[in-house]
Amino acid sequence: MKEHLLEVRDLRVSFDTYAGEVQAVRGVNFYLDSGETLAIVGESGCGKSVSVQTMMRLLPMPPARLKSGEIIYEGKDIAPLTDKEMENYRGKEFAMIFQDSMTSLNPTMRVGNQMCEGIVRHRKVSKEEARKIAVDMLGQVGIPNPEAAFRRYPHTMSGGQRQRVMIAMALSCNPKILIADEPTTALDVTMQAQILDIMNRLKDIHHTAIILITHDLGVVAQMADRIAVMYAGEIMESGDARQVFYQPSHPYTWGLLGAMPNLIQDVKSQLYTIPGTPPDLYAPPVGCPFAARCEYAMEACLKEEPPEFAVEGGHTSRCWLLDPRAPQVTPPEGIPALKKGGNDHE
Amino acid sequence: MSETLLQVTGLKKYFNVGKKQILKAVDDVSFSIEKGKTLGLVGESGCGKTTVGRTLLRIYEPDGGTILFDGQDISHVSKQKSRELTKKMQMIFQDPYASLNPFFTVGEIVAEGLQIHKICKSRAEERERVNELLTMVGLSKDHANRFPHEFSGGQRQRVGIARALALDPEFIVCDEAISALDVSIQAQVVNMLMEFQRELGLTYLFIAHDLSMVRHIADQTAVMYLGTLVEYGDTNEVYSHPVHPYTQGLLSAVPVADPDYEKTHQRIPMDGEVGSPINPKPGCRFCGRCRKATDICRTETPVLRDMGGGHRAACHNV
């Protein structure tokens, strides 16, 4: 079997709070190959950020607790490593960019100095050389006059510029994996287009694999090679971008796709909605976590958690509807992508 | 012929930001909204769309222009008159966390307007009205005694909608009313807003930066750039045949949830960032980022011209 660059197996993370244990991530499996972009999609609180922050060892433990799981990076399980050992991975092997560029950059340090810190630490170069690398990276992300930007403070820059600085900083140590947690959510569409474009361009130049966390299916369509749809701490459906968009097989994915308004065509019909709200992860429901909101829910869904069913060619879905004993259902109307991709639910 | 509810002509709102600098947040904006229809107002952050909404509701005093509401000039009215107007004009805010008073129960929040305007004759009547409103927005009457922090973002936004509907308004400004919500919750709220519009004949000004959602909900769309309207017309026209280079760039920047479309779709490059609305120079405010800019764009400010069928754009080169 081919070895993946990164493989996460049965990851479970909980937070111990006064009110009890919150099971934020409940058995997540995914892998990443070099040079590809994996998008993790889901609504707030579904555990997508917690999954990758665990990988980066960014969560304060306690209150967070890694209950189980292996994080295999280049054949080695990094989950049991100490915080000290992790420092050789974080920033060097995986780097991260965050949604909020204002709070993730140090406001008291000049942009260039923050960048050089990591470069000197991980690339073992002199300060002079680190400076050259930093200025070069600032140029690569399209900041006009990178020499001057090197000496500026974050608050003197616009949101789009700060996001560029974060990308430059993240890529300055040539990481193998770039984790982007909602990188463009705070930006306007025009700036978003520029930032996504830079990410794609630099990914090709540096052969970086990207884990993109987002709730925007448009961004996913533009960026992703593969998609994992998360809900209530689990991956409900995963597969190639085209499989998930054109032959979605999980009712939650149908709901997400149906809830998106259409920019290209004039459709004044009602948006498809998923009734209710996500379950409380203090006491996750028995059975399928989506069953309470699912219009196709059967008795089995309320009693037993569905296993991962293989749909075809790496496309998997956790839904009892894919069991051979389940009745055949047709997805709801109003999912734009389904119409185009043909119907394989026959 | 349908009736015009709101007619805005040459609306201006300037802010003095010190050192003799004037921030022209809204500069000569004109539009109208028909009764029972929705006008979508889109643009990047800082373009003045929220200021337009707030000036219409007289949260800000306009610095120029007229606002005709139901045929009546409301651009400069007394405090008392403006209080009367709040019965007819309401607002739904973006942030469902900051826009509800954390010390009030949901019932008190919804009832506040009823009390100020002395709508209900008795406590019992008031309670009944609150219950009715909460049921309308999909909450239950038991929720009236709870506090905002006990609710999720989507539920809070429903409380905000119930509060806006309490006084039976004719016109509601939805200022980024759904942008803080998750996709599936957004769809619930938008469907609800559209349903109320059909049932109660409401008129909306729907301010948003989500262009797909505006296409879905709005009958007409106005595109704003740095305090001015650059394009304005029927939603379908503006989206299918955008004429202003800014609208074209903006629409082409929106990612579409369709991988095959994304693979072939050519984005119109629009480099740079929004300029500053402080002491703007004459000429087209977009010319610094425009691919088609010519000399005239730098010297003369373009005005909205009719491109046929009420579709208007402010550009010298179309």
Short mmCIF file of C-alpha atoms in Angstrom, two decimals, chain A residues 44-274:
data_model
loop_
_atom_site.label_atom_id
_atom_site.label_comp_id
_atom_site.label_asym_id
_atom_site.label_seq_id
_atom_site.Cartn_x
_atom_site.Cartn_y
_atom_site.Cartn_z
CA SER A 44 -19.25 25.89 13.23
CA GLY A 45 -18.61 23.51 16.09
CA CYS A 46 -18.27 20.40 13.95
CA GLY A 47 -14.69 19.85 15.10
CA LYS A 48 -12.83 20.76 11.94
CA SER A 49 -10.53 23.28 13.60
CA VAL A 50 -9.98 21.09 16.65
CA SER A 51 -8.84 18.22 14.42
CA VAL A 52 -6.06 20.18 12.81
CA GLN A 53 -5.12 22.08 15.94
CA THR A 54 -4.58 18.72 17.63
CA MET A 55 -2.32 17.78 14.78
CA MET A 56 -0.35 21.00 15.23
CA ARG A 57 -0.41 20.50 19.01
CA LEU A 58 -1.88 23.95 19.44
CA LEU A 59 -4.61 23.09 21.91
CA PRO A 60 -3.95 23.69 25.58
CA MET A 61 -4.08 20.31 27.29
CA PRO A 62 -5.91 20.36 29.66
CA PRO A 63 -8.74 21.26 29.08
CA ALA A 64 -8.30 19.47 25.77
CA ARG A 65 -7.50 15.79 25.90
CA LEU A 66 -6.39 13.46 23.16
CA LYS A 67 -8.43 10.35 23.88
CA SER A 68 -7.08 8.20 21.13
CA GLY A 69 -5.70 8.40 17.65
CA GLU A 70 -2.58 8.16 15.59
CA ILE A 71 -1.19 11.01 13.53
CA ILE A 72 1.23 9.38 11.14
CA TYR A 73 3.49 11.81 9.37
CA GLU A 74 6.01 10.34 6.92
CA GLY A 75 5.61 6.94 8.53
CA LYS A 76 6.04 8.11 12.11
CA ASP A 77 3.32 8.54 14.71
CA ILE A 78 3.70 12.06 16.06
CA ALA A 79 0.80 11.93 18.50
CA PRO A 80 2.91 10.68 21.45
CA LEU A 81 5.73 13.19 20.92
CA THR A 82 6.46 15.69 23.67
CA ASP A 83 5.77 19.37 23.19
CA LYS A 84 9.50 19.98 22.91
CA GLU A 85 9.86 17.41 20.13
CA MET A 86 6.87 18.88 18.33
CA GLU A 87 8.72 22.16 17.96
CA ASN A 88 10.80 20.57 15.23
CA TYR A 89 7.67 19.82 13.25
CA ARG A 90 5.52 22.87 13.85
CA GLY A 91 6.49 25.66 11.50
CA LYS A 92 9.00 23.50 9.68
CA GLU A 93 7.05 20.48 8.50
CA PHE A 94 3.53 21.88 8.95
CA ALA A 95 2.65 25.53 9.04
CA MET A 96 -0.68 27.13 9.66
CA ILE A 97 -2.53 30.24 8.61
CA PHE A 98 -5.50 31.44 10.57
CA GLN A 99 -8.72 33.25 9.89
CA ASP A 100 -8.04 36.30 11.96
CA SER A 101 -4.83 37.88 10.81
CA MET A 102 -5.08 40.72 13.32
CA THR A 103 -4.87 38.50 16.37
CA SER A 104 -2.52 35.90 14.94
CA LEU A 105 0.30 38.31 14.18
CA ASN A 106 2.22 39.82 17.07
CA PRO A 107 1.17 43.49 17.20
CA THR A 108 4.34 44.59 18.98
CA MET A 109 6.79 43.17 16.45
CA ARG A 110 7.64 44.38 13.01
CA VAL A 111 6.37 42.04 10.32
CA GLY A 112 9.85 41.12 9.17
CA ASN A 113 11.17 40.28 12.62
CA GLN A 114 8.27 37.91 13.25
CA MET A 115 9.01 36.17 9.99
CA CYS A 116 12.74 35.88 10.70
CA GLU A 117 12.19 34.22 14.07
CA GLY A 118 10.91 31.05 12.45
CA ILE A 119 13.33 31.15 9.55
CA VAL A 120 16.38 31.39 11.84
CA ARG A 121 15.01 28.64 14.09
CA HIS A 122 14.09 26.13 11.40
CA ARG A 123 16.36 26.80 8.48
CA LYS A 124 19.46 27.38 10.60
CA VAL A 125 20.57 30.45 8.68
CA SER A 126 22.09 33.75 9.74
CA LYS A 127 19.91 36.76 10.44
CA GLU A 128 21.09 38.41 7.26
CA GLU A 129 20.06 35.44 5.18
CA ALA A 130 16.77 35.09 7.01
CA ARG A 131 16.04 38.67 6.11
CA LYS A 132 16.66 37.96 2.45
CA ILE A 133 14.36 34.95 2.55
CA ALA A 134 11.64 36.95 4.31
CA VAL A 135 11.78 39.81 1.83
CA ASP A 136 11.71 37.35 -1.04
CA MET A 137 8.64 35.60 0.41
CA LEU A 138 6.86 38.92 0.92
CA GLY A 139 7.49 39.60 -2.74
CA GLN A 140 6.16 36.19 -3.73
CA VAL A 141 2.84 36.80 -2.01
CA GLY A 142 2.42 40.02 -3.92
CA ILE A 143 3.09 42.66 -1.33
CA PRO A 144 4.21 45.81 -3.10
CA ASN A 145 7.59 47.08 -1.93
CA PRO A 146 8.54 44.09 0.27
CA GLU A 147 11.59 45.86 1.70
CA ALA A 148 9.38 48.52 3.25
CA ALA A 149 6.76 45.98 4.33
CA PHE A 150 9.47 44.12 6.23
CA ARG A 151 9.75 47.05 8.63
CA ARG A 152 6.05 47.71 9.09
CA TYR A 153 3.84 46.77 12.01
CA PRO A 154 0.80 44.57 11.39
CA HIS A 155 -1.72 47.27 12.35
CA THR A 156 -0.54 49.52 9.54
CA MET A 157 -1.60 46.93 6.97
CA SER A 158 -5.01 46.05 5.59
CA GLY A 159 -6.65 42.69 6.27
CA GLY A 160 -5.69 41.34 2.86
CA GLN A 161 -2.08 42.40 3.30
CA ARG A 162 -1.85 40.82 6.74
CA GLN A 163 -3.25 37.59 5.34
CA ARG A 164 -0.51 37.71 2.71
CA VAL A 165 2.08 38.20 5.44
CA MET A 166 0.73 35.13 7.22
CA ILE A 167 1.01 33.06 4.07
CA ALA A 168 4.54 34.34 3.47
CA MET A 169 5.46 33.51 7.05
CA ALA A 170 3.91 30.05 6.88
CA LEU A 171 5.68 29.16 3.66
CA SER A 172 9.04 30.70 4.53
CA CYS A 173 10.36 27.44 6.02
CA ASN A 174 9.18 25.32 3.10
CA PRO A 175 6.70 23.23 5.07
CA LYS A 176 5.36 20.05 3.49
CA ILE A 177 1.87 20.73 4.77
CA LEU A 178 0.11 24.07 4.92
CA ILE A 179 -2.95 24.15 7.10
CA ALA A 180 -5.29 27.00 6.27
CA ASP A 181 -8.07 27.47 8.79
CA GLU A 182 -10.76 29.65 7.17
CA PRO A 183 -8.04 31.77 5.52
CA THR A 184 -10.40 34.02 3.59
CA THR A 185 -13.54 34.12 5.69
CA ALA A 186 -12.81 37.61 6.99
CA LEU A 187 -12.01 39.00 3.55
CA ASP A 188 -14.03 40.50 0.73
CA VAL A 189 -14.59 38.35 -2.34
CA THR A 190 -12.14 40.28 -4.46
CA MET A 191 -9.40 39.91 -1.85
CA GLN A 192 -10.42 36.29 -1.31
CA ALA A 193 -9.89 35.58 -5.00
CA GLN A 194 -6.40 37.09 -4.80
CA ILE A 195 -5.42 35.14 -1.68
CA LEU A 196 -6.71 31.80 -3.00
CA ASP A 197 -4.86 32.47 -6.21
CA ILE A 198 -1.61 33.05 -4.30
CA MET A 199 -2.13 29.87 -2.28
CA ASN A 200 -2.64 27.82 -5.42
CA ARG A 201 0.34 29.35 -7.16
CA LEU A 202 2.73 28.87 -4.22
CA LYS A 203 1.46 25.34 -3.67
CA ASP A 204 2.61 24.44 -7.15
CA ILE A 205 5.97 26.16 -6.77
CA HIS A 206 6.81 24.70 -3.36
CA HIS A 207 4.95 21.37 -3.74
CA THR A 208 3.09 21.97 -0.52
CA ALA A 209 0.08 19.91 0.45
CA ILE A 210 -2.79 21.98 1.80
CA ILE A 211 -5.45 21.18 4.35
CA LEU A 212 -8.09 23.81 3.84
CA ILE A 213 -10.72 24.29 6.47
CA THR A 214 -13.74 26.22 5.39
CA HIS A 215 -17.51 26.38 5.43
CA ASP A 216 -17.72 27.98 2.00
CA LEU A 217 -18.48 25.37 -0.63
CA GLY A 218 -17.54 27.83 -3.35
CA VAL A 219 -14.01 28.07 -2.00
CA VAL A 220 -13.93 24.28 -1.76
CA ALA A 221 -14.93 23.88 -5.39
CA GLN A 222 -12.21 26.27 -6.41
CA MET A 223 -9.41 24.75 -4.34
CA ALA A 224 -9.96 21.15 -3.34
CA ASP A 225 -8.75 17.91 -4.86
CA ARG A 226 -10.47 15.92 -2.14
CA ILE A 227 -13.17 16.81 0.34
CA ALA A 228 -14.10 15.61 3.82
CA VAL A 229 -17.49 16.72 5.12
CA MET A 230 -17.57 16.91 8.90
CA TYR A 231 -20.55 16.94 11.19
CA ALA A 232 -20.69 16.64 14.98
CA GLY A 233 -17.08 15.56 15.29
CA GLU A 234 -17.16 12.92 12.57
CA ILE A 235 -16.41 12.78 8.88
CA MET A 236 -19.73 11.98 7.23
CA GLU A 237 -18.60 11.82 3.64
CA SER A 238 -15.30 12.04 1.87
CA GLY A 239 -14.03 11.62 -1.64
CA ASP A 240 -12.72 13.42 -4.68
CA ALA A 241 -14.10 16.91 -5.20
CA ARG A 242 -16.13 15.81 -8.21
CA GLN A 243 -17.53 12.77 -6.41
CA VAL A 244 -18.70 14.80 -3.44
CA PHE A 245 -20.13 17.66 -5.52
CA TYR A 246 -21.71 15.66 -8.31
CA GLN A 247 -22.61 12.37 -6.64
CA PRO A 248 -23.06 13.28 -3.00
CA SER A 249 -24.41 10.35 -1.09
CA HIS A 250 -24.94 11.65 2.42
CA PRO A 251 -28.13 13.55 3.31
CA TYR A 252 -26.08 16.11 5.22
CA THR A 253 -24.03 16.86 2.10
CA TRP A 254 -27.28 17.14 0.14
CA GLY A 255 -28.47 19.65 2.71
CA LEU A 256 -25.30 21.73 2.55
CA LEU A 257 -25.33 21.83 -1.24
CA GLY A 258 -29.05 22.60 -1.37
CA ALA A 259 -28.77 25.44 1.11
CA MET A 260 -26.37 27.36 -1.14
CA PRO A 261 -27.96 30.05 -3.29
CA ASN A 262 -27.05 30.00 -6.94
CA LEU A 263 -24.96 32.80 -8.40
CA ILE A 264 -25.02 31.68 -11.99
CA GLN A 265 -28.67 30.97 -12.56
CA ASP A 266 -31.75 32.81 -11.51
CA VAL A 267 -33.52 30.38 -9.25
CA LYS A 268 -36.14 32.02 -7.08
CA SER A 269 -37.32 28.81 -5.47
CA GLN A 270 -36.95 28.21 -1.78
CA LEU A 271 -33.56 27.19 -0.53
CA TYR A 272 -33.39 23.67 0.77
CA THR A 273 -32.99 23.78 4.51
CA ILE A 274 -31.81 21.35 7.10
#
